[in-house]
Amino acid sequence: MQKKTIGITATDFAGNKGAAAMLQAIVKNVSAKCNNVDYKLFSVYPKEDKEQNPYNNLEVVSCKPEQIIFIAFPLAILFYLFKWFKPLKALLLKNKILRGFYECDFVVDAAGISYVDSRGFIMNTYNFICTSTPLLVGKDVIKFSQAMGPFKTFWNRLWGNLALPKVEKICARGEITKKHLKDLGLKNIELCADGAFSMLDDEKATEYVNSVVRKDKFYSNEIIGLSISSVVDGYCRKNGIDYIGIMTRFINYLNKKGYGVLIIANAARKGKIRPKNNDLVVCQKVYEQVANKDMCRWYPEEFTPEIIRDFISKTKILVASRFHAMIGALEKQVPVLLIGWSHKYKEVLDMFEIGDYATDYKKLDYNNLVEQFERLENEYFDVENKIKRNLPKVKQSSYKNIEIIVDKIKSI
């Protein structure tokens, strides 16, 4: 087979480890099926991604928001209008982002969530630009499994109507997203569970986590995982909810019940203080306020998604504020209680018949959280059995993402 090049957008190794899990799932699974494929990662964090990139056949292309919004996208419009004029076309392709897309056979858009009314004009415009730029240089786009919609606001509906019908395949992450896309009149839809369910285990990650667990008697306790999110913290602060205080108080409650608590940062940028794609700061604030630190573990590191998932596998229950921490728990058959902010959580939990274990952050308070946790404790084995029963078909649905990409490669 002639060498093919796949562009991958809206994901990184650095920062959000849910995005990294989807990236790992794409590269490892596609490479296992097609051994003559190169990848171009259009990266928001190019310096960190180059440092963390483990693949010889993956090139990191700098694609920061300001670079694509103010330079590459306007140039892509010119490219589309004047592609017949070879001297101008050659000049436009001197832009590294445009040239990167042009050198790809097709592009996989791996945004975990996009075109959602509640994210506002700026984010939805950015989603539109990220979808449209490779389309304008003549490249087919596949949207890897993601949450989308609703499309009720003027701008989101406009951007969706302009870009999404031109996408070759949109992998809807759940029934709610599928309905939103159908309401927009789209036909190019395939229901595929989240791509991170297809992330392969990593032997070195497993060995590392097992070595940590063996050396620490803390893990002889029953462990509750607590995935803390800077995003949910930000939403809560805007609504007058003391997320950090509630999380701290909840850990103290769990410790008094005899549980050890493992704090998990599923988004991390080591050495950065900004909360964007970085839970380290908010996790540290919670840990500093915990009463009994002997009954709590917090590793202020930027772990790989495989290491995070292996740590989650050591817990009895995960209380998650990060979507892909939830995915990691479900993949490891760990019952999960979710604190979130959109339909993206519920539509996945519905696949396991446990959609009522998703709580909107607006309803978050300490007493409600304790009540929900104790309910999960009481229904633990029922929830665990539902996860075990539904996981095989969910993983099969997730793998359809990979099959769509592989079929596209073979069709070129």
mmCIF file of C-alpha atoms in Angstrom, residues 201-374:
data_model
loop_
_atom_site.group_PDB
_atom_site.id
_atom_site.type_symbol
_atom_site.label_atom_id
_atom_site.label_comp_id
_atom_site.label_asym_id
_atom_site.label_seq_id
_atom_site.Cartn_x
_atom_site.Cartn_y
_atom_site.Cartn_z
ATOM 1 C CA ASP A 201 -3.398 -0.606 27.540
ATOM 2 C CA ASP A 202 0.282 0.230 27.869
ATOM 3 C CA GLU A 203 2.522 -2.317 29.579
ATOM 4 C CA LYS A 204 4.940 0.285 30.936
ATOM 5 C CA ALA A 205 2.075 2.336 32.381
ATOM 6 C CA THR A 206 0.641 -0.734 34.110
ATOM 7 C CA GLU A 207 4.036 -1.658 35.542
ATOM 8 C CA TYR A 208 4.536 1.882 36.844
ATOM 9 C CA VAL A 209 1.159 2.037 38.594
ATOM 10 C CA ASN A 210 1.547 -1.446 40.046
ATOM 11 C CA SER A 211 4.954 -0.494 41.471
ATOM 12 C CA VAL A 212 3.465 2.606 43.141
ATOM 13 C CA VAL A 213 0.616 0.576 44.618
ATOM 14 C CA ARG A 214 2.880 -2.210 45.906
ATOM 15 C CA LYS A 215 5.095 0.235 47.809
ATOM 16 C CA ASP A 216 2.285 2.178 49.515
ATOM 17 C CA LYS A 217 0.133 0.610 52.239
ATOM 18 C CA PHE A 218 -2.437 3.340 51.529
ATOM 19 C CA TYR A 219 -3.715 1.093 48.720
ATOM 20 C CA SER A 220 -4.618 -1.655 51.157
ATOM 21 C CA ASN A 221 -7.689 0.475 51.924
ATOM 22 C CA GLU A 222 -10.757 0.669 49.730
ATOM 23 C CA ILE A 223 -10.009 3.641 47.465
ATOM 24 C CA ILE A 224 -12.391 6.231 46.068
ATOM 25 C CA GLY A 225 -11.092 8.104 43.039
ATOM 26 C CA LEU A 226 -11.895 11.817 42.790
ATOM 27 C CA SER A 227 -11.371 13.458 39.402
ATOM 28 C CA ILE A 228 -11.307 17.221 40.015
ATOM 29 C CA SER A 229 -11.842 19.643 37.123
ATOM 30 C CA SER A 230 -10.744 23.227 36.574
ATOM 31 C CA VAL A 231 -13.622 23.571 34.074
ATOM 32 C CA VAL A 232 -16.292 22.587 36.606
ATOM 33 C CA ASP A 233 -14.576 24.777 39.198
ATOM 34 C CA GLY A 234 -14.847 27.735 36.828
ATOM 35 C CA TYR A 235 -18.529 27.091 36.093
ATOM 36 C CA CYS A 236 -19.260 26.693 39.792
ATOM 37 C CA ARG A 237 -17.534 29.949 40.748
ATOM 38 C CA LYS A 238 -19.622 31.817 38.170
ATOM 39 C CA ASN A 239 -22.725 30.399 39.861
ATOM 40 C CA GLY A 240 -21.634 31.053 43.444
ATOM 41 C CA ILE A 241 -20.862 27.401 44.224
ATOM 42 C CA ASP A 242 -17.767 26.621 46.321
ATOM 43 C CA TYR A 243 -16.538 23.623 44.313
ATOM 44 C CA ILE A 244 -13.162 23.436 46.061
ATOM 45 C CA GLY A 245 -14.789 23.609 49.489
ATOM 46 C CA ILE A 246 -17.327 20.919 48.605
ATOM 47 C CA MET A 247 -14.619 18.602 47.223
ATOM 48 C CA THR A 248 -12.486 19.097 50.345
ATOM 49 C CA ARG A 249 -15.396 18.455 52.676
ATOM 50 C CA PHE A 250 -16.367 15.382 50.628
ATOM 51 C CA ILE A 251 -12.858 13.929 50.957
ATOM 52 C CA ASN A 252 -12.978 14.437 54.726
ATOM 53 C CA TYR A 253 -16.351 12.658 54.776
ATOM 54 C CA LEU A 254 -14.954 9.720 52.786
ATOM 55 C CA ASN A 255 -11.916 9.485 55.068
ATOM 56 C CA LYS A 256 -14.156 9.326 58.140
ATOM 57 C CA LYS A 257 -16.000 6.431 56.488
ATOM 58 C CA GLY A 258 -12.680 4.607 56.203
ATOM 59 C CA TYR A 259 -12.030 5.176 52.507
ATOM 60 C CA GLY A 260 -8.714 6.318 51.107
ATOM 61 C CA VAL A 261 -9.104 9.003 48.444
ATOM 62 C CA LEU A 262 -7.019 9.272 45.285
ATOM 63 C CA ILE A 263 -7.151 12.743 43.686
ATOM 64 C CA ILE A 264 -6.839 12.582 39.890
ATOM 65 C CA ALA A 265 -5.955 15.348 37.428
ATOM 66 C CA ASN A 266 -7.184 14.218 34.005
ATOM 67 C CA ALA A 267 -5.919 17.444 32.439
ATOM 68 C CA ALA A 268 -2.443 18.656 33.286
ATOM 69 C CA ARG A 269 0.220 21.068 32.083
ATOM 70 C CA LYS A 270 3.160 20.750 34.454
ATOM 71 C CA GLY A 271 4.647 24.090 35.469
ATOM 72 C CA LYS A 272 1.674 26.130 34.203
ATOM 73 C CA ILE A 273 -0.597 28.125 36.508
ATOM 74 C CA ARG A 274 -3.432 28.860 34.074
ATOM 75 C CA PRO A 275 -6.441 26.524 34.497
ATOM 76 C CA LYS A 276 -6.999 25.957 30.758
ATOM 77 C CA ASN A 277 -6.612 22.194 30.189
ATOM 78 C CA ASN A 278 -4.911 22.023 33.575
ATOM 79 C CA ASP A 279 -6.426 20.566 36.758
ATOM 80 C CA LEU A 280 -3.167 20.561 38.718
ATOM 81 C CA VAL A 281 -3.762 23.918 40.429
ATOM 82 C CA VAL A 282 -7.323 23.190 41.581
ATOM 83 C CA CYS A 283 -6.338 19.676 42.712
ATOM 84 C CA GLN A 284 -3.498 21.155 44.775
ATOM 85 C CA LYS A 285 -5.854 23.652 46.424
ATOM 86 C CA VAL A 286 -8.175 20.841 47.455
ATOM 87 C CA TYR A 287 -5.352 18.622 48.722
ATOM 88 C CA GLU A 288 -3.893 21.418 50.864
ATOM 89 C CA GLN A 289 -7.196 21.703 52.740
ATOM 90 C CA VAL A 290 -7.711 17.966 53.367
ATOM 91 C CA ALA A 291 -7.748 17.168 57.089
ATOM 92 C CA ASN A 292 -6.147 13.699 57.027
ATOM 93 C CA LYS A 293 -3.498 13.569 54.327
ATOM 94 C CA ASP A 294 -2.454 10.046 55.380
ATOM 95 C CA MET A 295 -5.791 8.902 53.938
ATOM 96 C CA CYS A 296 -5.387 10.864 50.697
ATOM 97 C CA ARG A 297 -3.021 10.583 47.744
ATOM 98 C CA TRP A 298 -2.294 13.313 45.237
ATOM 99 C CA TYR A 299 0.435 13.092 42.586
ATOM 100 C CA PRO A 300 1.023 16.557 41.056
ATOM 101 C CA GLU A 301 2.306 15.134 37.784
ATOM 102 C CA GLU A 302 1.349 15.199 34.117
ATOM 103 C CA PHE A 303 0.626 11.509 33.638
ATOM 104 C CA THR A 304 -0.159 9.787 30.351
ATOM 105 C CA PRO A 305 -3.801 8.768 29.795
ATOM 106 C CA GLU A 306 -2.779 5.127 30.164
ATOM 107 C CA ILE A 307 -1.252 5.733 33.612
ATOM 108 C CA ILE A 308 -4.337 7.670 34.724
ATOM 109 C CA ARG A 309 -6.624 4.856 33.599
ATOM 110 C CA ASP A 310 -4.507 2.289 35.429
ATOM 111 C CA PHE A 311 -4.707 4.344 38.639
ATOM 112 C CA ILE A 312 -8.493 4.530 38.217
ATOM 113 C CA SER A 313 -8.583 0.733 37.945
ATOM 114 C CA LYS A 314 -7.310 0.585 41.563
ATOM 115 C CA THR A 315 -10.375 2.431 42.864
ATOM 116 C CA LYS A 316 -13.709 1.062 44.027
ATOM 117 C CA ILE A 317 -15.739 4.068 42.827
ATOM 118 C CA LEU A 318 -14.786 7.120 40.799
ATOM 119 C CA VAL A 319 -16.451 10.470 41.476
ATOM 120 C CA ALA A 320 -15.612 12.329 38.276
ATOM 121 C CA SER A 321 -15.804 15.903 37.087
ATOM 122 C CA ARG A 322 -13.811 15.114 33.917
ATOM 123 C CA PHE A 323 -15.479 13.289 31.030
ATOM 124 C CA HIS A 324 -12.585 11.041 30.077
ATOM 125 C CA ALA A 325 -11.844 10.113 33.673
ATOM 126 C CA MET A 326 -15.404 8.751 33.554
ATOM 127 C CA ILE A 327 -14.569 6.875 30.328
ATOM 128 C CA GLY A 328 -11.476 5.388 31.984
ATOM 129 C CA ALA A 329 -13.569 4.175 34.922
ATOM 130 C CA LEU A 330 -16.210 2.592 32.682
ATOM 131 C CA GLU A 331 -13.534 0.888 30.569
ATOM 132 C CA LYS A 332 -12.054 -0.570 33.767
ATOM 133 C CA GLN A 333 -15.550 -1.517 35.046
ATOM 134 C CA VAL A 334 -15.391 0.920 37.967
ATOM 135 C CA PRO A 335 -18.781 2.378 39.038
ATOM 136 C CA VAL A 336 -18.846 6.128 38.530
ATOM 137 C CA LEU A 337 -20.697 9.164 39.853
ATOM 138 C CA LEU A 338 -20.482 12.147 37.533
ATOM 139 C CA ILE A 339 -20.539 15.903 38.116
ATOM 140 C CA GLY A 340 -20.739 17.612 34.734
ATOM 141 C CA TRP A 341 -22.054 20.443 32.598
ATOM 142 C CA SER A 342 -23.563 19.144 29.339
ATOM 143 C CA HIS A 343 -25.416 16.262 27.695
ATOM 144 C CA LYS A 344 -22.085 14.664 26.764
ATOM 145 C CA TYR A 345 -21.889 12.817 30.096
ATOM 146 C CA LYS A 346 -25.417 11.460 30.246
ATOM 147 C CA GLU A 347 -25.495 10.145 26.683
ATOM 148 C CA VAL A 348 -22.500 7.913 27.448
ATOM 149 C CA LEU A 349 -23.768 6.765 30.847
ATOM 150 C CA ASP A 350 -27.078 5.930 29.139
ATOM 151 C CA MET A 351 -25.202 3.314 27.090
ATOM 152 C CA PHE A 352 -24.562 1.541 30.403
ATOM 153 C CA GLU A 353 -28.107 2.087 31.756
ATOM 154 C CA ILE A 354 -26.753 4.373 34.488
ATOM 155 C CA GLY A 355 -27.577 7.816 33.066
ATOM 156 C CA ASP A 356 -29.175 8.941 36.335
ATOM 157 C CA TYR A 357 -25.730 8.948 37.978
ATOM 158 C CA ALA A 358 -24.863 12.157 36.114
ATOM 159 C CA THR A 359 -25.436 15.338 38.143
ATOM 160 C CA ASP A 360 -25.375 18.848 36.687
ATOM 161 C CA TYR A 361 -22.868 21.124 38.436
ATOM 162 C CA LYS A 362 -25.641 23.674 39.028
ATOM 163 C CA LYS A 363 -27.210 21.228 41.498
ATOM 164 C CA LEU A 364 -23.948 20.544 43.287
ATOM 165 C CA ASP A 365 -23.863 20.930 47.045
ATOM 166 C CA TYR A 366 -22.243 18.862 49.759
ATOM 167 C CA ASN A 367 -25.407 17.187 51.043
ATOM 168 C CA ASN A 368 -26.583 16.276 47.547
ATOM 169 C CA LEU A 369 -23.167 14.829 46.690
ATOM 170 C CA VAL A 370 -23.129 12.682 49.844
ATOM 171 C CA GLU A 371 -26.674 11.520 49.128
ATOM 172 C CA GLN A 372 -25.762 10.537 45.561
ATOM 173 C CA PHE A 373 -22.608 8.750 46.721
ATOM 174 C CA GLU A 374 -24.446 6.753 49.373
#
